[in-house]
Amino acid sequence: MKNTLLIKNIGTLQTPVGSYSHTGEKQGENVKMKDAALLIEDGIIKEICENGKLPDGAQDADTIIDAEGKLVTPGLVEGHTHLVFGGYRQNEIPMKLKGATYLDILNAGGGILDTVRHTRQAAFEELYDKAFDFLDEMMALGVTTCEAKSGYGLDMENEMKMLKVVKALDENHPMDMVATFMGAHAIPDEYKDKADEFIDLLCKELIPEVKKQDLAEFVDVFCEDSVFDVPQSRKYLECAKAHGFGLKIHADEIEEIGGSELAGQMGAISAEHLIAIGEKGMESMAKAGTTAMLLPATSFYLGKTFAPARRMMELGIPVAIASDFNPGSCPSLNLQFAINLGYLKYKMTPEEILTAVTINPACAIGRGDKVGTLEVAKQADLVIWDASDMEMLCYRFGSNLAMQVIKKGILV
């Protein structure tokens, strides 16, 4: 027997277009339906109407939700997180206030390496319970699909542990999860000054094992000064590509060392951060169709400049906005705050921002055919906002404006 849900009295139903495309030309193209209604059947959108019309069979729906004239959009898609980690790093704040940089803290044995120590010490259950609670908080803020990276284990046992946590979350939490293997997140203590040997280990042992156990869809690398250089990153990504993984790359976050150019050359589905990107990197990404996964809350928290989003869009690069939730450089999972920053700091329009937190990240994590837009036959992930329009969502900050979150046709 089919289960049906009717959402009626939608003031504005706003959605990007393009179920299977994340091309730059569609960055600001939204459909806005007034006085709309939406019928969901067994978790799939069956019909969408506007101008006061109700879908066929609406009167027989098992459940009816009155949107009370509010804004309805697709569920938000979180395209970049480091969700699973042990410990926290609030002890680094005094160091930062005294002027220590991200790389200063890392080179002193803190930063990612401190989180690695805590993550290695944490049991599977501890990491799972902690991340489960984070997902509850994210979903309450309107996120319905979430990418999560490993990278705080940096050895076989603990990288597998992290990825198995993500797999268990996908199986048990309403949130749809997408896993990325990021064994090349930092150089662990036991491989200090031996980065080439560590890359060899990842290529020969960890990447094949992740594939064998089917624990991730994508592979990511931190291509940055004092971490992994371009040749090391290329070797790692080439190995991942040979094993059938989609490619991602942390690039040009702090220094422009060629990571974004490599992203385009390798055909990466996305390049992340890009605070320090130059014209050559942008041209390489534009040519390859690589998504720019921008993380404005990280720029905010680190006191850095903001990525050149407008220039990227001028070049036709699809732009996505994500939180970068992690214990060090962005201890916030609030994608609504990232929306506010995209509006104020990237100077993006509300239409561009909605695209950047729905269909563009969905395509960048391999889910553009299922989520990211409100269209007939797509999964019924959506949010009813305590707002009349996207302008209000971009304007208000510091409050949770998500009134009701619906995941696969179920109110969560």
PDB file of N, CA and C in Angstrom, residues 131-197:
ATOM      1  N   ALA A 131      29.146  11.302  16.237  1.00  0.00           N
ATOM      2  CA  ALA A 131      28.760  11.730  14.894  1.00  0.00           C
ATOM      3  C   ALA A 131      27.251  11.644  14.684  1.00  0.00           C
ATOM      4  N   PHE A 132      26.601  10.659  15.287  1.00  0.00           N
ATOM      5  CA  PHE A 132      25.145  10.525  15.177  1.00  0.00           C
ATOM      6  C   PHE A 132      24.467  11.786  15.718  1.00  0.00           C
ATOM      7  N   ASP A 133      24.951  12.269  16.850  1.00  0.00           N
ATOM      8  CA  ASP A 133      24.387  13.494  17.432  1.00  0.00           C
ATOM      9  C   ASP A 133      24.632  14.698  16.524  1.00  0.00           C
ATOM     10  N   PHE A 134      25.811  14.754  15.904  1.00  0.00           N
ATOM     11  CA  PHE A 134      26.073  15.837  14.959  1.00  0.00           C
ATOM     12  C   PHE A 134      25.069  15.808  13.810  1.00  0.00           C
ATOM     13  N   LEU A 135      24.768  14.616  13.312  1.00  0.00           N
ATOM     14  CA  LEU A 135      23.822  14.500  12.200  1.00  0.00           C
ATOM     15  C   LEU A 135      22.425  14.938  12.612  1.00  0.00           C
ATOM     16  N   ASP A 136      22.028  14.636  13.842  1.00  0.00           N
ATOM     17  CA  ASP A 136      20.739  15.125  14.340  1.00  0.00           C
ATOM     18  C   ASP A 136      20.696  16.648  14.283  1.00  0.00           C
ATOM     19  N   GLU A 137      21.779  17.275  14.715  1.00  0.00           N
ATOM     20  CA  GLU A 137      21.837  18.739  14.731  1.00  0.00           C
ATOM     21  C   GLU A 137      21.810  19.291  13.309  1.00  0.00           C
ATOM     22  N   MET A 138      22.549  18.662  12.406  1.00  0.00           N
ATOM     23  CA  MET A 138      22.577  19.115  11.018  1.00  0.00           C
ATOM     24  C   MET A 138      21.213  18.991  10.360  1.00  0.00           C
ATOM     25  N   MET A 139      20.540  17.878  10.614  1.00  0.00           N
ATOM     26  CA  MET A 139      19.229  17.676  10.000  1.00  0.00           C
ATOM     27  C   MET A 139      18.221  18.688  10.523  1.00  0.00           C
ATOM     28  N   ALA A 140      18.320  19.036  11.794  1.00  0.00           N
ATOM     29  CA  ALA A 140      17.437  20.055  12.360  1.00  0.00           C
ATOM     30  C   ALA A 140      17.667  21.418  11.714  1.00  0.00           C
ATOM     31  N   LEU A 141      18.851  21.616  11.128  1.00  0.00           N
ATOM     32  CA  LEU A 141      19.185  22.865  10.443  1.00  0.00           C
ATOM     33  C   LEU A 141      18.862  22.820   8.953  1.00  0.00           C
ATOM     34  N   GLY A 142      18.297  21.700   8.480  1.00  0.00           N
ATOM     35  CA  GLY A 142      17.837  21.628   7.097  1.00  0.00           C
ATOM     36  C   GLY A 142      18.678  20.788   6.170  1.00  0.00           C
ATOM     37  N   VAL A 143      19.733  20.133   6.681  1.00  0.00           N
ATOM     38  CA  VAL A 143      20.587  19.292   5.844  1.00  0.00           C
ATOM     39  C   VAL A 143      19.987  17.891   5.755  1.00  0.00           C
ATOM     40  N   THR A 144      19.895  17.353   4.547  1.00  0.00           N
ATOM     41  CA  THR A 144      19.304  16.025   4.355  1.00  0.00           C
ATOM     42  C   THR A 144      20.253  15.027   3.694  1.00  0.00           C
ATOM     43  N   THR A 145      21.379  15.503   3.167  1.00  0.00           N
ATOM     44  CA  THR A 145      22.415  14.633   2.597  1.00  0.00           C
ATOM     45  C   THR A 145      23.767  15.199   3.004  1.00  0.00           C
ATOM     46  N   CYS A 146      24.704  14.312   3.401  1.00  0.00           N
ATOM     47  CA  CYS A 146      25.958  14.787   3.979  1.00  0.00           C
ATOM     48  C   CYS A 146      27.144  13.952   3.516  1.00  0.00           C
ATOM     49  N   GLU A 147      28.184  14.617   3.045  1.00  0.00           N
ATOM     50  CA  GLU A 147      29.463  13.975   2.764  1.00  0.00           C
ATOM     51  C   GLU A 147      30.304  13.981   4.027  1.00  0.00           C
ATOM     52  N   ALA A 148      31.087  12.908   4.245  1.00  0.00           N
ATOM     53  CA  ALA A 148      31.981  12.842   5.399  1.00  0.00           C
ATOM     54  C   ALA A 148      33.301  12.208   4.981  1.00  0.00           C
ATOM     55  N   LYS A 149      34.404  12.830   5.398  1.00  0.00           N
ATOM     56  CA  LYS A 149      35.735  12.365   5.047  1.00  0.00           C
ATOM     57  C   LYS A 149      36.372  11.627   6.224  1.00  0.00           C
ATOM     58  N   SER A 150      37.220  10.659   5.900  1.00  0.00           N
ATOM     59  CA  SER A 150      38.104  10.115   6.919  1.00  0.00           C
ATOM     60  C   SER A 150      39.323  11.040   6.979  1.00  0.00           C
ATOM     61  N   GLY A 151      40.443  10.564   7.543  1.00  0.00           N
ATOM     62  CA  GLY A 151      41.630  11.398   7.541  1.00  0.00           C
ATOM     63  C   GLY A 151      42.175  11.741   8.902  1.00  0.00           C
ATOM     64  N   TYR A 152      41.533  11.241   9.962  1.00  0.00           N
ATOM     65  CA  TYR A 152      42.060  11.423  11.311  1.00  0.00           C
ATOM     66  C   TYR A 152      42.556  10.101  11.902  1.00  0.00           C
ATOM     67  N   GLY A 153      42.721   9.106  11.040  1.00  0.00           N
ATOM     68  CA  GLY A 153      43.280   7.840  11.476  1.00  0.00           C
ATOM     69  C   GLY A 153      44.713   7.696  11.002  1.00  0.00           C
ATOM     70  N   LEU A 154      44.914   7.906   9.687  1.00  0.00           N
ATOM     71  CA  LEU A 154      46.223   7.907   9.052  1.00  0.00           C
ATOM     72  C   LEU A 154      46.986   6.595   9.225  1.00  0.00           C
ATOM     73  N   ASP A 155      46.266   5.528   9.463  1.00  0.00           N
ATOM     74  CA  ASP A 155      46.811   4.177   9.391  1.00  0.00           C
ATOM     75  C   ASP A 155      45.668   3.247   9.012  1.00  0.00           C
ATOM     76  N   MET A 156      45.998   2.011   8.701  1.00  0.00           N
ATOM     77  CA  MET A 156      44.987   1.083   8.212  1.00  0.00           C
ATOM     78  C   MET A 156      43.838   0.913   9.204  1.00  0.00           C
ATOM     79  N   GLU A 157      44.160   0.587  10.433  1.00  0.00           N
ATOM     80  CA  GLU A 157      43.135   0.276  11.426  1.00  0.00           C
ATOM     81  C   GLU A 157      42.172   1.433  11.639  1.00  0.00           C
ATOM     82  N   ASN A 158      42.702   2.619  11.811  1.00  0.00           N
ATOM     83  CA  ASN A 158      41.847   3.738  12.210  1.00  0.00           C
ATOM     84  C   ASN A 158      41.149   4.421  11.043  1.00  0.00           C
ATOM     85  N   GLU A 159      41.748   4.396   9.859  1.00  0.00           N
ATOM     86  CA  GLU A 159      41.017   4.879   8.685  1.00  0.00           C
ATOM     87  C   GLU A 159      39.823   3.966   8.390  1.00  0.00           C
ATOM     88  N   MET A 160      40.020   2.656   8.511  1.00  0.00           N
ATOM     89  CA  MET A 160      38.909   1.730   8.307  1.00  0.00           C
ATOM     90  C   MET A 160      37.829   1.953   9.364  1.00  0.00           C
ATOM     91  N   LYS A 161      38.264   2.215  10.591  1.00  0.00           N
ATOM     92  CA  LYS A 161      37.313   2.464  11.675  1.00  0.00           C
ATOM     93  C   LYS A 161      36.447   3.680  11.365  1.00  0.00           C
ATOM     94  N   MET A 162      37.064   4.753  10.912  1.00  0.00           N
ATOM     95  CA  MET A 162      36.309   5.958  10.588  1.00  0.00           C
ATOM     96  C   MET A 162      35.314   5.713   9.456  1.00  0.00           C
ATOM     97  N   LEU A 163      35.776   5.049   8.401  1.00  0.00           N
ATOM     98  CA  LEU A 163      34.893   4.808   7.257  1.00  0.00           C
ATOM     99  C   LEU A 163      33.757   3.863   7.610  1.00  0.00           C
ATOM    100  N   LYS A 164      34.009   2.916   8.496  1.00  0.00           N
ATOM    101  CA  LYS A 164      32.940   2.025   8.945  1.00  0.00           C
ATOM    102  C   LYS A 164      31.916   2.768   9.802  1.00  0.00           C
ATOM    103  N   VAL A 165      32.364   3.785  10.518  1.00  0.00           N
ATOM    104  CA  VAL A 165      31.421   4.641  11.247  1.00  0.00           C
ATOM    105  C   VAL A 165      30.496   5.345  10.258  1.00  0.00           C
ATOM    106  N   VAL A 166      31.063   5.904   9.191  1.00  0.00           N
ATOM    107  CA  VAL A 166      30.239   6.591   8.182  1.00  0.00           C
ATOM    108  C   VAL A 166      29.246   5.623   7.551  1.00  0.00           C
ATOM    109  N   LYS A 167      29.694   4.409   7.262  1.00  0.00           N
ATOM    110  CA  LYS A 167      28.804   3.405   6.673  1.00  0.00           C
ATOM    111  C   LYS A 167      27.664   3.064   7.624  1.00  0.00           C
ATOM    112  N   ALA A 168      27.969   2.909   8.912  1.00  0.00           N
ATOM    113  CA  ALA A 168      26.926   2.602   9.898  1.00  0.00           C
ATOM    114  C   ALA A 168      25.950   3.758  10.060  1.00  0.00           C
ATOM    115  N   LEU A 169      26.452   4.977   9.993  1.00  0.00           N
ATOM    116  CA  LEU A 169      25.564   6.141  10.068  1.00  0.00           C
ATOM    117  C   LEU A 169      24.613   6.174   8.880  1.00  0.00           C
ATOM    118  N   ASP A 170      25.123   5.864   7.710  1.00  0.00           N
ATOM    119  CA  ASP A 170      24.290   5.833   6.508  1.00  0.00           C
ATOM    120  C   ASP A 170      23.182   4.788   6.641  1.00  0.00           C
ATOM    121  N   GLU A 171      23.495   3.688   7.297  1.00  0.00           N
ATOM    122  CA  GLU A 171      22.519   2.608   7.454  1.00  0.00           C
ATOM    123  C   GLU A 171      21.484   2.903   8.536  1.00  0.00           C
ATOM    124  N   ASN A 172      21.860   3.691   9.553  1.00  0.00           N
ATOM    125  CA  ASN A 172      21.015   3.825  10.740  1.00  0.00           C
ATOM    126  C   ASN A 172      20.428   5.210  10.970  1.00  0.00           C
ATOM    127  N   HIS A 173      20.983   6.228  10.374  1.00  0.00           N
ATOM    128  CA  HIS A 173      20.475   7.589  10.564  1.00  0.00           C
ATOM    129  C   HIS A 173      19.651   7.986   9.339  1.00  0.00           C
ATOM    130  N   PRO A 174      18.614   8.819   9.501  1.00  0.00           N
ATOM    131  CA  PRO A 174      17.835   9.270   8.333  1.00  0.00           C
ATOM    132  C   PRO A 174      18.676   9.994   7.284  1.00  0.00           C
ATOM    133  N   MET A 175      19.777  10.608   7.693  1.00  0.00           N
ATOM    134  CA  MET A 175      20.635  11.326   6.757  1.00  0.00           C
ATOM    135  C   MET A 175      21.246  10.370   5.741  1.00  0.00           C
ATOM    136  N   ASP A 176      21.226  10.750   4.465  1.00  0.00           N
ATOM    137  CA  ASP A 176      21.989  10.023   3.450  1.00  0.00           C
ATOM    138  C   ASP A 176      23.446  10.446   3.558  1.00  0.00           C
ATOM    139  N   MET A 177      24.349   9.478   3.650  1.00  0.00           N
ATOM    140  CA  MET A 177      25.768   9.753   3.817  1.00  0.00           C
ATOM    141  C   MET A 177      26.555   9.356   2.570  1.00  0.00           C
ATOM    142  N   VAL A 178      27.584  10.126   2.277  1.00  0.00           N
ATOM    143  CA  VAL A 178      28.518   9.813   1.199  1.00  0.00           C
ATOM    144  C   VAL A 178      29.917   9.863   1.801  1.00  0.00           C
ATOM    145  N   ALA A 179      30.675   8.776   1.650  1.00  0.00           N
ATOM    146  CA  ALA A 179      31.984   8.661   2.287  1.00  0.00           C
ATOM    147  C   ALA A 179      33.119   9.002   1.328  1.00  0.00           C
ATOM    148  N   THR A 180      34.091   9.748   1.843  1.00  0.00           N
ATOM    149  CA  THR A 180      35.314  10.072   1.124  1.00  0.00           C
ATOM    150  C   THR A 180      36.518   9.601   1.934  1.00  0.00           C
ATOM    151  N   PHE A 181      37.397   8.830   1.316  1.00  0.00           N
ATOM    152  CA  PHE A 181      38.622   8.388   1.966  1.00  0.00           C
ATOM    153  C   PHE A 181      39.678   9.472   1.821  1.00  0.00           C
ATOM    154  N   MET A 182      40.157   9.996   2.957  1.00  0.00           N
ATOM    155  CA  MET A 182      41.167  11.054   2.938  1.00  0.00           C
ATOM    156  C   MET A 182      42.362  10.642   3.787  1.00  0.00           C
ATOM    157  N   GLY A 183      42.917   9.487   3.452  1.00  0.00           N
ATOM    158  CA  GLY A 183      44.106   9.037   4.158  1.00  0.00           C
ATOM    159  C   GLY A 183      45.260  10.016   4.050  1.00  0.00           C
ATOM    160  N   ALA A 184      45.301  10.793   2.957  1.00  0.00           N
ATOM    161  CA  ALA A 184      46.338  11.798   2.752  1.00  0.00           C
ATOM    162  C   ALA A 184      45.874  13.154   3.274  1.00  0.00           C
ATOM    163  N   HIS A 185      45.560  13.195   4.558  1.00  0.00           N
ATOM    164  CA  HIS A 185      45.097  14.423   5.209  1.00  0.00           C
ATOM    165  C   HIS A 185      46.246  15.140   5.903  1.00  0.00           C
ATOM    166  N   ALA A 186      47.210  14.374   6.372  1.00  0.00           N
ATOM    167  CA  ALA A 186      48.394  14.905   7.047  1.00  0.00           C
ATOM    168  C   ALA A 186      49.433  13.798   7.064  1.00  0.00           C
ATOM    169  N   ILE A 187      50.658  14.161   7.428  1.00  0.00           N
ATOM    170  CA  ILE A 187      51.727  13.171   7.559  1.00  0.00           C
ATOM    171  C   ILE A 187      51.787  12.756   9.024  1.00  0.00           C
ATOM    172  N   PRO A 188      51.484  11.487   9.348  1.00  0.00           N
ATOM    173  CA  PRO A 188      51.453  11.075  10.753  1.00  0.00           C
ATOM    174  C   PRO A 188      52.841  11.119  11.384  1.00  0.00           C
ATOM    175  N   ASP A 189      52.859  11.164  12.716  1.00  0.00           N
ATOM    176  CA  ASP A 189      54.125  11.261  13.444  1.00  0.00           C
ATOM    177  C   ASP A 189      55.118  10.183  13.045  1.00  0.00           C
ATOM    178  N   GLU A 190      54.608   8.962  12.835  1.00  0.00           N
ATOM    179  CA  GLU A 190      55.505   7.855  12.527  1.00  0.00           C
ATOM    180  C   GLU A 190      56.120   7.947  11.129  1.00  0.00           C
ATOM    181  N   TYR A 191      55.609   8.868  10.305  1.00  0.00           N
ATOM    182  CA  TYR A 191      56.178   9.082   8.975  1.00  0.00           C
ATOM    183  C   TYR A 191      56.719  10.504   8.820  1.00  0.00           C
ATOM    184  N   LYS A 192      57.058  11.136   9.914  1.00  0.00           N
ATOM    185  CA  LYS A 192      57.581  12.499   9.855  1.00  0.00           C
ATOM    186  C   LYS A 192      58.817  12.548   8.970  1.00  0.00           C
ATOM    187  N   ASP A 193      58.838  13.513   8.066  1.00  0.00           N
ATOM    188  CA  ASP A 193      59.922  13.690   7.089  1.00  0.00           C
ATOM    189  C   ASP A 193      60.003  12.529   6.097  1.00  0.00           C
ATOM    190  N   LYS A 194      58.956  11.722   6.007  1.00  0.00           N
ATOM    191  CA  LYS A 194      58.923  10.597   5.070  1.00  0.00           C
ATOM    192  C   LYS A 194      57.590  10.582   4.325  1.00  0.00           C
ATOM    193  N   ALA A 195      57.221  11.719   3.781  1.00  0.00           N
ATOM    194  CA  ALA A 195      55.918  11.850   3.113  1.00  0.00           C
ATOM    195  C   ALA A 195      55.808  10.914   1.910  1.00  0.00           C
ATOM    196  N   ASP A 196      56.901  10.747   1.154  1.00  0.00           N
ATOM    197  CA  ASP A 196      56.855   9.864  -0.005  1.00  0.00           C
ATOM    198  C   ASP A 196      56.548   8.427   0.408  1.00  0.00           C
ATOM    199  N   GLU A 197      57.144   7.985   1.509  1.00  0.00           N
ATOM    200  CA  GLU A 197      56.891   6.634   2.002  1.00  0.00           C
ATOM    201  C   GLU A 197      55.438   6.479   2.446  1.00  0.00           C
TER     202      GLU A 197
END
